[in-house]
mmCIF file of C-alpha atoms and ligand atoms in Angstrom:
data_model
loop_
_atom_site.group_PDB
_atom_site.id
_atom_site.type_symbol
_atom_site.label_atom_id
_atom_site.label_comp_id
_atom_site.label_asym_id
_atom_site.label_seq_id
_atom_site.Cartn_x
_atom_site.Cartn_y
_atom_site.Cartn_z
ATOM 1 C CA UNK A 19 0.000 0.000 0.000
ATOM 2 C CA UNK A 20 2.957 2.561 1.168
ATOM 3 C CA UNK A 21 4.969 1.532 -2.088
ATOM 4 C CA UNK A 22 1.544 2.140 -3.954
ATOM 5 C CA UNK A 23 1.138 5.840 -2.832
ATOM 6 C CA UNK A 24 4.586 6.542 -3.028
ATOM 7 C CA UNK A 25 4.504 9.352 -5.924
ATOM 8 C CA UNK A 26 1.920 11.177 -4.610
ATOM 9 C CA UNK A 27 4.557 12.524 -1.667
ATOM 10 C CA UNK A 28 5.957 15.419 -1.940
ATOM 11 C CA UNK A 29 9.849 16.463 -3.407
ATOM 12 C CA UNK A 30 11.845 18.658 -0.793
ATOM 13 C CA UNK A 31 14.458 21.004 -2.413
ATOM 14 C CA UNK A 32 16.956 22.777 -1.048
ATOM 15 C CA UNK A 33 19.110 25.769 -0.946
ATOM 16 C CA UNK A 34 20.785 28.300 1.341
ATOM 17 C CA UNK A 35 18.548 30.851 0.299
ATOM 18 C CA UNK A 36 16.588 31.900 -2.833
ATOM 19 C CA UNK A 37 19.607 30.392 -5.331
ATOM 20 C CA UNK A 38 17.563 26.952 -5.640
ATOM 21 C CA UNK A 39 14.262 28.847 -6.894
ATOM 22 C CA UNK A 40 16.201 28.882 -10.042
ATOM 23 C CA UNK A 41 15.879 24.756 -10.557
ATOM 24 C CA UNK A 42 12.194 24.664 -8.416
ATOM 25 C CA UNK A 43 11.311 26.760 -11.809
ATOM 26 C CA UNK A 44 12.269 24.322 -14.178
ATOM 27 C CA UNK A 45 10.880 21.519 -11.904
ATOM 28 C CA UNK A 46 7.328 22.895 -11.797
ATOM 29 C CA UNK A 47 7.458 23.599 -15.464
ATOM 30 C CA UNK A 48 8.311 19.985 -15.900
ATOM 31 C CA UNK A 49 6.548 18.423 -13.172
ATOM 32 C CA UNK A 50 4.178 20.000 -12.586
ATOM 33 C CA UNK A 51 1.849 18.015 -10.488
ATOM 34 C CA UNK A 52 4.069 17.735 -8.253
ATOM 35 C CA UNK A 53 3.752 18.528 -4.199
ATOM 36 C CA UNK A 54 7.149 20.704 -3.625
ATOM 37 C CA UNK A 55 8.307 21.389 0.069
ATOM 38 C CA UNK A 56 11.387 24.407 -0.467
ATOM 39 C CA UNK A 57 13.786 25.117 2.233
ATOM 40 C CA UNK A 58 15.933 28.342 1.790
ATOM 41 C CA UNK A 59 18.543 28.174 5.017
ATOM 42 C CA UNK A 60 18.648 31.558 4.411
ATOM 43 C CA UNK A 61 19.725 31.506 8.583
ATOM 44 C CA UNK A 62 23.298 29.947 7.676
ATOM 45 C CA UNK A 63 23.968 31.604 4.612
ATOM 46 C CA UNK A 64 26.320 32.160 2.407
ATOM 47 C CA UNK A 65 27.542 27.598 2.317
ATOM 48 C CA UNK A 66 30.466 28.899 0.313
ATOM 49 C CA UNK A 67 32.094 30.642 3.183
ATOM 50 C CA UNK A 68 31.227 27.046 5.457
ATOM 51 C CA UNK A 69 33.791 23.976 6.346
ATOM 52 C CA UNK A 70 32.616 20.761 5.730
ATOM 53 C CA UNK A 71 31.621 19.803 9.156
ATOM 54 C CA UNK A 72 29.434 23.117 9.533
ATOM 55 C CA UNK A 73 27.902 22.093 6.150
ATOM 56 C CA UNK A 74 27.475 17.912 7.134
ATOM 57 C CA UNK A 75 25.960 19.228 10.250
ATOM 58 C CA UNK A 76 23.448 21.525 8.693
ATOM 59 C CA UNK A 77 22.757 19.805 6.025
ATOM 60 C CA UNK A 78 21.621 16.850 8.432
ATOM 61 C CA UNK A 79 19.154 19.103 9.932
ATOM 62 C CA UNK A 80 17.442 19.925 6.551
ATOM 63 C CA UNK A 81 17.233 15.817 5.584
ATOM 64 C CA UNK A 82 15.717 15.160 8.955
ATOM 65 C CA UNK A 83 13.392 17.713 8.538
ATOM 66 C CA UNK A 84 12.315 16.235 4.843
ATOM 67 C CA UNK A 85 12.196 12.678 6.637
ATOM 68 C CA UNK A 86 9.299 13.846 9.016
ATOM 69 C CA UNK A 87 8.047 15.397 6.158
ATOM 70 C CA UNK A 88 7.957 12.192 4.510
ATOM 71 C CA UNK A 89 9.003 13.194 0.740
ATOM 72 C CA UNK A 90 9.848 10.805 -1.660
ATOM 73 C CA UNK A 91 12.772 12.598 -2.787
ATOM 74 C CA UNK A 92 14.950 15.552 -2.226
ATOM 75 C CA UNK A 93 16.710 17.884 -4.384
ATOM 76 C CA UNK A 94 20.211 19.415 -3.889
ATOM 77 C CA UNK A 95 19.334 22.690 -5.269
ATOM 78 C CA UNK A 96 22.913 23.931 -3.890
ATOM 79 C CA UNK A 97 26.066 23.267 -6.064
ATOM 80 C CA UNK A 98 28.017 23.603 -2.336
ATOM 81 C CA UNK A 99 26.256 20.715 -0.575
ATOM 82 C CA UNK A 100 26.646 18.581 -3.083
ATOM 83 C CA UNK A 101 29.934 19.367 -3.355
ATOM 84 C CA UNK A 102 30.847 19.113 0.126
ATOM 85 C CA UNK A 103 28.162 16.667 2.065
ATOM 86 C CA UNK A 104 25.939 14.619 -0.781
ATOM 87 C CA UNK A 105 28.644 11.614 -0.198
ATOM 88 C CA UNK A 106 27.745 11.425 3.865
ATOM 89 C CA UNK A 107 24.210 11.272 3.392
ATOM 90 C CA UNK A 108 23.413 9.439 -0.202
ATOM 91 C CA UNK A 109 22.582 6.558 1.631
ATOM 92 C CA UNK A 110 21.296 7.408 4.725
ATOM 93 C CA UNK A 111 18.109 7.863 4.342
ATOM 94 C CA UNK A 112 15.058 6.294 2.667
ATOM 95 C CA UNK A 113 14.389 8.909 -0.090
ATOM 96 C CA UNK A 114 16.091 9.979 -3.084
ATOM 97 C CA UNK A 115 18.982 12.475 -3.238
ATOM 98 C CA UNK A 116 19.564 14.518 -6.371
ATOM 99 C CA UNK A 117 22.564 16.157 -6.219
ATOM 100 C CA UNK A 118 22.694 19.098 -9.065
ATOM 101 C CA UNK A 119 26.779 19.034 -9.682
ATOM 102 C CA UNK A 120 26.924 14.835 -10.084
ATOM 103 C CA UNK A 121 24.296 14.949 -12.475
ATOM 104 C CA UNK A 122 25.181 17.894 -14.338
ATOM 105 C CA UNK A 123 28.553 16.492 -14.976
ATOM 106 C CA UNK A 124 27.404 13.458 -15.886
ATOM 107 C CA UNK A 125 25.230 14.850 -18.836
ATOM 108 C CA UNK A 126 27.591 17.236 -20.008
ATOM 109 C CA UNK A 127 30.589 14.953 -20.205
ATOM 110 C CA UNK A 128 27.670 12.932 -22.956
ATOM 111 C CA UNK A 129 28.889 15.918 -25.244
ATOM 112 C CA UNK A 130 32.249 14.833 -26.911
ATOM 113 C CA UNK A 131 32.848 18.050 -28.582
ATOM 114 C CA UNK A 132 33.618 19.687 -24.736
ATOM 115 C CA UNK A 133 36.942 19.926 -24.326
ATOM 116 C CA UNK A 134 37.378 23.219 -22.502
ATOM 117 C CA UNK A 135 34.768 24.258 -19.773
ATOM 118 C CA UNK A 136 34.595 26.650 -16.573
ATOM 119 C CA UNK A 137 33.016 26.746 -13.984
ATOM 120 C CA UNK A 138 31.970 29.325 -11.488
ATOM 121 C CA UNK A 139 31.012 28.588 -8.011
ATOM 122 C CA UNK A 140 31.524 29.289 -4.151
ATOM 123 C CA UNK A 141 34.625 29.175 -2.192
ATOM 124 C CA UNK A 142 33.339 25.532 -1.185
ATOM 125 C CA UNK A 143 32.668 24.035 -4.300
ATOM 126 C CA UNK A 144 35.816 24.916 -6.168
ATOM 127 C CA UNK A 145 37.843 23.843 -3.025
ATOM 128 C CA UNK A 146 36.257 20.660 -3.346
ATOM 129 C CA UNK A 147 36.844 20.220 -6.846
ATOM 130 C CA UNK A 148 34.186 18.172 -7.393
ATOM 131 C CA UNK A 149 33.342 19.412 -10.720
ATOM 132 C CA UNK A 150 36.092 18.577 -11.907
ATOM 133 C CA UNK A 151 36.460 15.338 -10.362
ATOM 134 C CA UNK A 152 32.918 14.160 -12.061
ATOM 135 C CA UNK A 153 33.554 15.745 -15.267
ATOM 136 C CA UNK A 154 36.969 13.148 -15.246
ATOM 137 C CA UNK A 155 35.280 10.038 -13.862
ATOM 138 C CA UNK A 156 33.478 10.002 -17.549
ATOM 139 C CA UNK A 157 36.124 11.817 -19.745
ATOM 140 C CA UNK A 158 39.810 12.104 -18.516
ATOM 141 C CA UNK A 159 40.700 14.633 -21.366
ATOM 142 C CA UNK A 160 38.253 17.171 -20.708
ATOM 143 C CA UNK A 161 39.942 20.723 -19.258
ATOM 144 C CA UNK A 162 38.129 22.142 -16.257
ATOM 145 C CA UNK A 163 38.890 25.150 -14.972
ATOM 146 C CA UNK A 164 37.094 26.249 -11.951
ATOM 147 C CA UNK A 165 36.900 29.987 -10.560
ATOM 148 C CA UNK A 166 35.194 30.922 -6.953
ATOM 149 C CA UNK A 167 32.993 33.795 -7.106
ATOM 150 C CA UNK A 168 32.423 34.338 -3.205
ATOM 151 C CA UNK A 169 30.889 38.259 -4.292
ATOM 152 C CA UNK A 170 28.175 37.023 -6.121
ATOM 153 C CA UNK A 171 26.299 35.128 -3.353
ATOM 154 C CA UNK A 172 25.884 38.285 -1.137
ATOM 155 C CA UNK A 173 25.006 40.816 -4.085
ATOM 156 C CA UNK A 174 22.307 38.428 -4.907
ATOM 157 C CA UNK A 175 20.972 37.821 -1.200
ATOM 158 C CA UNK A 176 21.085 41.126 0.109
ATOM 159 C CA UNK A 177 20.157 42.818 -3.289
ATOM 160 C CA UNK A 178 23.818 45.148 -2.840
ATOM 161 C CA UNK A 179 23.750 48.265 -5.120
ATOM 162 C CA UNK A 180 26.926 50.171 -4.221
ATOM 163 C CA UNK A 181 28.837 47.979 -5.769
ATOM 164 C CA UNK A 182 30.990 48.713 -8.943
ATOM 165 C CA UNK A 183 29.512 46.018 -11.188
ATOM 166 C CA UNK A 184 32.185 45.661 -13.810
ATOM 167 C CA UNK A 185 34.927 45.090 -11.321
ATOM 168 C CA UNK A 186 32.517 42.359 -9.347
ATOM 169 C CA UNK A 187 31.772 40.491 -12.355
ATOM 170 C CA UNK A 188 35.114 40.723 -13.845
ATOM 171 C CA UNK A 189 37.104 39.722 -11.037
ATOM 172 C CA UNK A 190 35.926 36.952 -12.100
ATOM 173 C CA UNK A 191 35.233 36.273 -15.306
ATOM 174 C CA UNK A 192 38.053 37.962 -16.591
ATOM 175 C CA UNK A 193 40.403 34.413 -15.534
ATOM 176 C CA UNK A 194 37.396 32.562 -16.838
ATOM 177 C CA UNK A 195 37.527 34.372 -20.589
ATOM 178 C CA UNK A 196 41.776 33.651 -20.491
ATOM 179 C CA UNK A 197 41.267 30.467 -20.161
ATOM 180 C CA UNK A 198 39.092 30.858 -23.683
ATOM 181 C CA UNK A 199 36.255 27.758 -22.040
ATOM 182 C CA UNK A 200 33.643 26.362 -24.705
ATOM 183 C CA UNK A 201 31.234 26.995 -21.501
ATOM 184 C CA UNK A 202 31.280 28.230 -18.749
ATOM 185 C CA UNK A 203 29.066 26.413 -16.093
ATOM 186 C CA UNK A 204 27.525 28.905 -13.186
ATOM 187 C CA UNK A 205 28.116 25.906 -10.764
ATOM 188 C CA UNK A 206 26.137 28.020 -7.865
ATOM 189 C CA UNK A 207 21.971 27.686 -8.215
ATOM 190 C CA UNK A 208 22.313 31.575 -7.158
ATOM 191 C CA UNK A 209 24.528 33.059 -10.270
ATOM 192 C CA UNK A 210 21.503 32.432 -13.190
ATOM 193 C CA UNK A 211 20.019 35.878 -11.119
ATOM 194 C CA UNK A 212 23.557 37.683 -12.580
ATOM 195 C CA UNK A 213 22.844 36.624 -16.233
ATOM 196 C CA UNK A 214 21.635 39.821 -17.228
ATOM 197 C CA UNK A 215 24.782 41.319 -16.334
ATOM 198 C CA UNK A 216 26.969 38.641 -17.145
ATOM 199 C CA UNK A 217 25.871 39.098 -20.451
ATOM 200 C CA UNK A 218 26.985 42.644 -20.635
ATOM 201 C CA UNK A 219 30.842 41.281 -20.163
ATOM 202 C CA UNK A 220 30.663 37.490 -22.697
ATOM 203 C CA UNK A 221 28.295 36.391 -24.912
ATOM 204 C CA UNK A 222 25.157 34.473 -23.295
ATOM 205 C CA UNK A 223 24.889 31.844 -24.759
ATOM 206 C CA UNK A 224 28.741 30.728 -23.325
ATOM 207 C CA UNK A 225 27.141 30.078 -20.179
ATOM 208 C CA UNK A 226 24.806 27.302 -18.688
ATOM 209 C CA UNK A 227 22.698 27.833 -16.108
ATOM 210 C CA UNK A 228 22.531 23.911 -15.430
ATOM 211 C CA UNK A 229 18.881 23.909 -13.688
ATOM 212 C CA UNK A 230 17.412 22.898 -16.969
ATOM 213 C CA UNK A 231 19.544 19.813 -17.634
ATOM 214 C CA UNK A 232 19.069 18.673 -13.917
ATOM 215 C CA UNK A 233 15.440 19.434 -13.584
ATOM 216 C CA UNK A 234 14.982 17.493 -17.309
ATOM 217 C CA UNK A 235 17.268 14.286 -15.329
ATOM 218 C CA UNK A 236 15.125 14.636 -11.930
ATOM 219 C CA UNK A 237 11.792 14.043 -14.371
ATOM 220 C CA UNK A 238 12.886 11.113 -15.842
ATOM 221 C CA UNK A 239 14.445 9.664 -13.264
ATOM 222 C CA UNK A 240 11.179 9.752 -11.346
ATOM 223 C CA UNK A 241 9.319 8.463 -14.164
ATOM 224 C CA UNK A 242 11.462 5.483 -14.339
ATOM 225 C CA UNK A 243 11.200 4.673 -10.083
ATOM 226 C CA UNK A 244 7.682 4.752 -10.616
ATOM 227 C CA UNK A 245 7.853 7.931 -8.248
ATOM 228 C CA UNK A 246 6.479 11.019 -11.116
ATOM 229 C CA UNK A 247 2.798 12.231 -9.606
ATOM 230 C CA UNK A 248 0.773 12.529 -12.663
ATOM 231 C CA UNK A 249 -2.633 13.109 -11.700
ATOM 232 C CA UNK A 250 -1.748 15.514 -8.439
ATOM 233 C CA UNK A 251 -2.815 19.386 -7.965
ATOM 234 C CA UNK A 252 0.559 20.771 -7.961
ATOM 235 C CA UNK A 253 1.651 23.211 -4.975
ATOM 236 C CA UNK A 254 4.861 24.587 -3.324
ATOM 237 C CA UNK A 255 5.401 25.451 0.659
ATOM 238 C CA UNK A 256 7.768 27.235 1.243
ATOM 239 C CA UNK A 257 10.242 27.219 4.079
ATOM 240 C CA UNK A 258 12.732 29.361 5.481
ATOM 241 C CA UNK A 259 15.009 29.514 8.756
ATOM 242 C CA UNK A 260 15.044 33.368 8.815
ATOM 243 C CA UNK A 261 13.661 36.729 7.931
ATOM 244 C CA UNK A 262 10.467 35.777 5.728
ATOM 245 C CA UNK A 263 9.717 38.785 4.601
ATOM 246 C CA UNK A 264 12.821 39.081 3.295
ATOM 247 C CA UNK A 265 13.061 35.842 1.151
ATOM 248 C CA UNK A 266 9.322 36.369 -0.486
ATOM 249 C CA UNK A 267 11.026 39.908 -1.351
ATOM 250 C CA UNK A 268 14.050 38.081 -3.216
ATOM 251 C CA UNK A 269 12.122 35.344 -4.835
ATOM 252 C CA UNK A 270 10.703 38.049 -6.847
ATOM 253 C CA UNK A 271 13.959 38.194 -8.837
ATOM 254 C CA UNK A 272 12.710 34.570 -10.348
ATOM 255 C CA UNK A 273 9.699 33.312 -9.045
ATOM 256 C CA UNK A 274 6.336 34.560 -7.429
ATOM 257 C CA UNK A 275 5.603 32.582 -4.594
ATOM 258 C CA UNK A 276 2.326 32.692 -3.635
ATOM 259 C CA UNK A 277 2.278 32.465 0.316
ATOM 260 C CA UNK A 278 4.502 33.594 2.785
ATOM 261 C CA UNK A 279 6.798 31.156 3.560
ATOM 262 C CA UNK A 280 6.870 29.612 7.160
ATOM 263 C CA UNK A 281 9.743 30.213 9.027
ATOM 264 C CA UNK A 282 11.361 27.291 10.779
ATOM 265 C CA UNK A 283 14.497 27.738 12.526
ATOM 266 C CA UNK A 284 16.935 24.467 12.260
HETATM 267 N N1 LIG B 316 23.204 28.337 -4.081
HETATM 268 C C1 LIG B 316 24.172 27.526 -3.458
HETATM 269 C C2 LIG B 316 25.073 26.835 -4.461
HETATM 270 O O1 LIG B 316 24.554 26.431 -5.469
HETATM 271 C C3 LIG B 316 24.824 28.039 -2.197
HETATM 272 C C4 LIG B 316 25.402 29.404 -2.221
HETATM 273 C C5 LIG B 316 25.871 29.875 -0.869
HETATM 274 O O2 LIG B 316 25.083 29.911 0.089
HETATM 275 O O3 LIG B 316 27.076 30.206 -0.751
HETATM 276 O O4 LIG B 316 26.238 26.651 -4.278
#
């Protein structure tokens, strides 16, 4: 009977703040019957700038929380935590774990003709160097070059203005464009809110915002478990751990969210 109601659960995806709205979009579009349960941590915020015992630790907090919630799956809507802490947990408890930089580098590594990519991320991530580890266990000759971005977090979160965008954005980017990348992977769910202005510095369509390829993976992936809700009435909750007010404010920048969310502190 359990294994029989299994899809209609809901999918919990998370994030340190509003960065993992970016792949919830892509998920509703594609699933969109769906039950989605959204935790922004917005409390411990920025996970770049967090070891990997501060990270293990919170993250635990969030998958205990999904386990009373009883979903059927949870997404890593955070490049960092998958970076960092999707290896403690994968098989620790009884739902699914999606983590966005595994999968992502699975699928791109499909394309032979990528030699050359970048990525940009936080401090965390390209410490770990987990992209690039991924992107080698399926094609050793591929050249990864991976830049941390640990400005981009904070100008997204707390919507900075005083801040001279060309030097921000090329602080960056301008090692990214020397090392002349085929892409260039924003490897943090938080960057896709820059693209506008990334766009003033490189041409678009060099960079991937990777939430559609994972979000296109999560579908099918359901399908094939058995675990895709077809017939539900689609709805989000959102949760965050502070400031409420403050996150319905920034989801604006990608996604109207139709209630409040409930703050819950972890
Ligand atoms: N959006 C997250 C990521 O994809 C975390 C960013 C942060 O809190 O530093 O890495």
């Amino acid at each position: 009977m359990e294994e029989e109601h299994k899809n209609i659960k809901p999918i919990g995806v998370m994030d340190s703040g509003v960065g993992g709205l970016t792949v919830l979009k892509q998920l509703i579009e594609l699933c969109p019957n769906e039950k989605y349960i959204y935790f922004g941590d917005t409390k411990n915020l920025p996970y770049g700038e967090k070891t990997k015992d501060e990270l293990i630790s919170i993250a635990k907090k969030i998958f205990d929380f999904f386990q009373e919630k009883r979903v059927k799956a949870v997404v890593m809507a955070c490049n960092t935590t998958s970076a960092t802490v999707y290896d403690t947990f994968k098989d620790k408890y009884d739902f699914k774990i999606y983590p966005i930089i595994q999968i992502v580098a699975k699928s791109l590594s499909l394309d032979k003709n990528l030699e050359k990519v970048a990525v940009m991320a936080t401090n965390a991530t390209v410490n770990s160097q987990k992209y690039t580890q991924e992107f080698h266990k399926y094609n050793k000759n591929i050249q990864v070059f991976e830049q941390a971005c640990p400005l981009w977090v904070p100008i997204v979160e707390h919507k900075l203005r005083d801040y001279d965008e060309k030097e921000a954005i090329m602080a960056y980017l301008g090692n990214v464009l020397d090392f002349n990348p085929q892409k260039i992977i924003l490897g943090c769910t938080h960057y896709p809110y820059l693209l506008d202005k990334l766009q003033k510095y490189a041409p678009k369509d060099l960079f991937i915002n990777p939430s559609t390829i994972f979000a296109n993976y999560i579908k099918e992936d359901l399908k094939q478990h058995n675990l895709l809700n077809i017939k539900g009435k689609g709805n989000t909750e959102y949760i965050t751990s502070s400031n409420p007010q403050k996150f319905e404010e920034n989801s604006k920048l990608f996604l109207q969210i139709k209630k409040q969310p409930e703050l819950i502190n972890i």
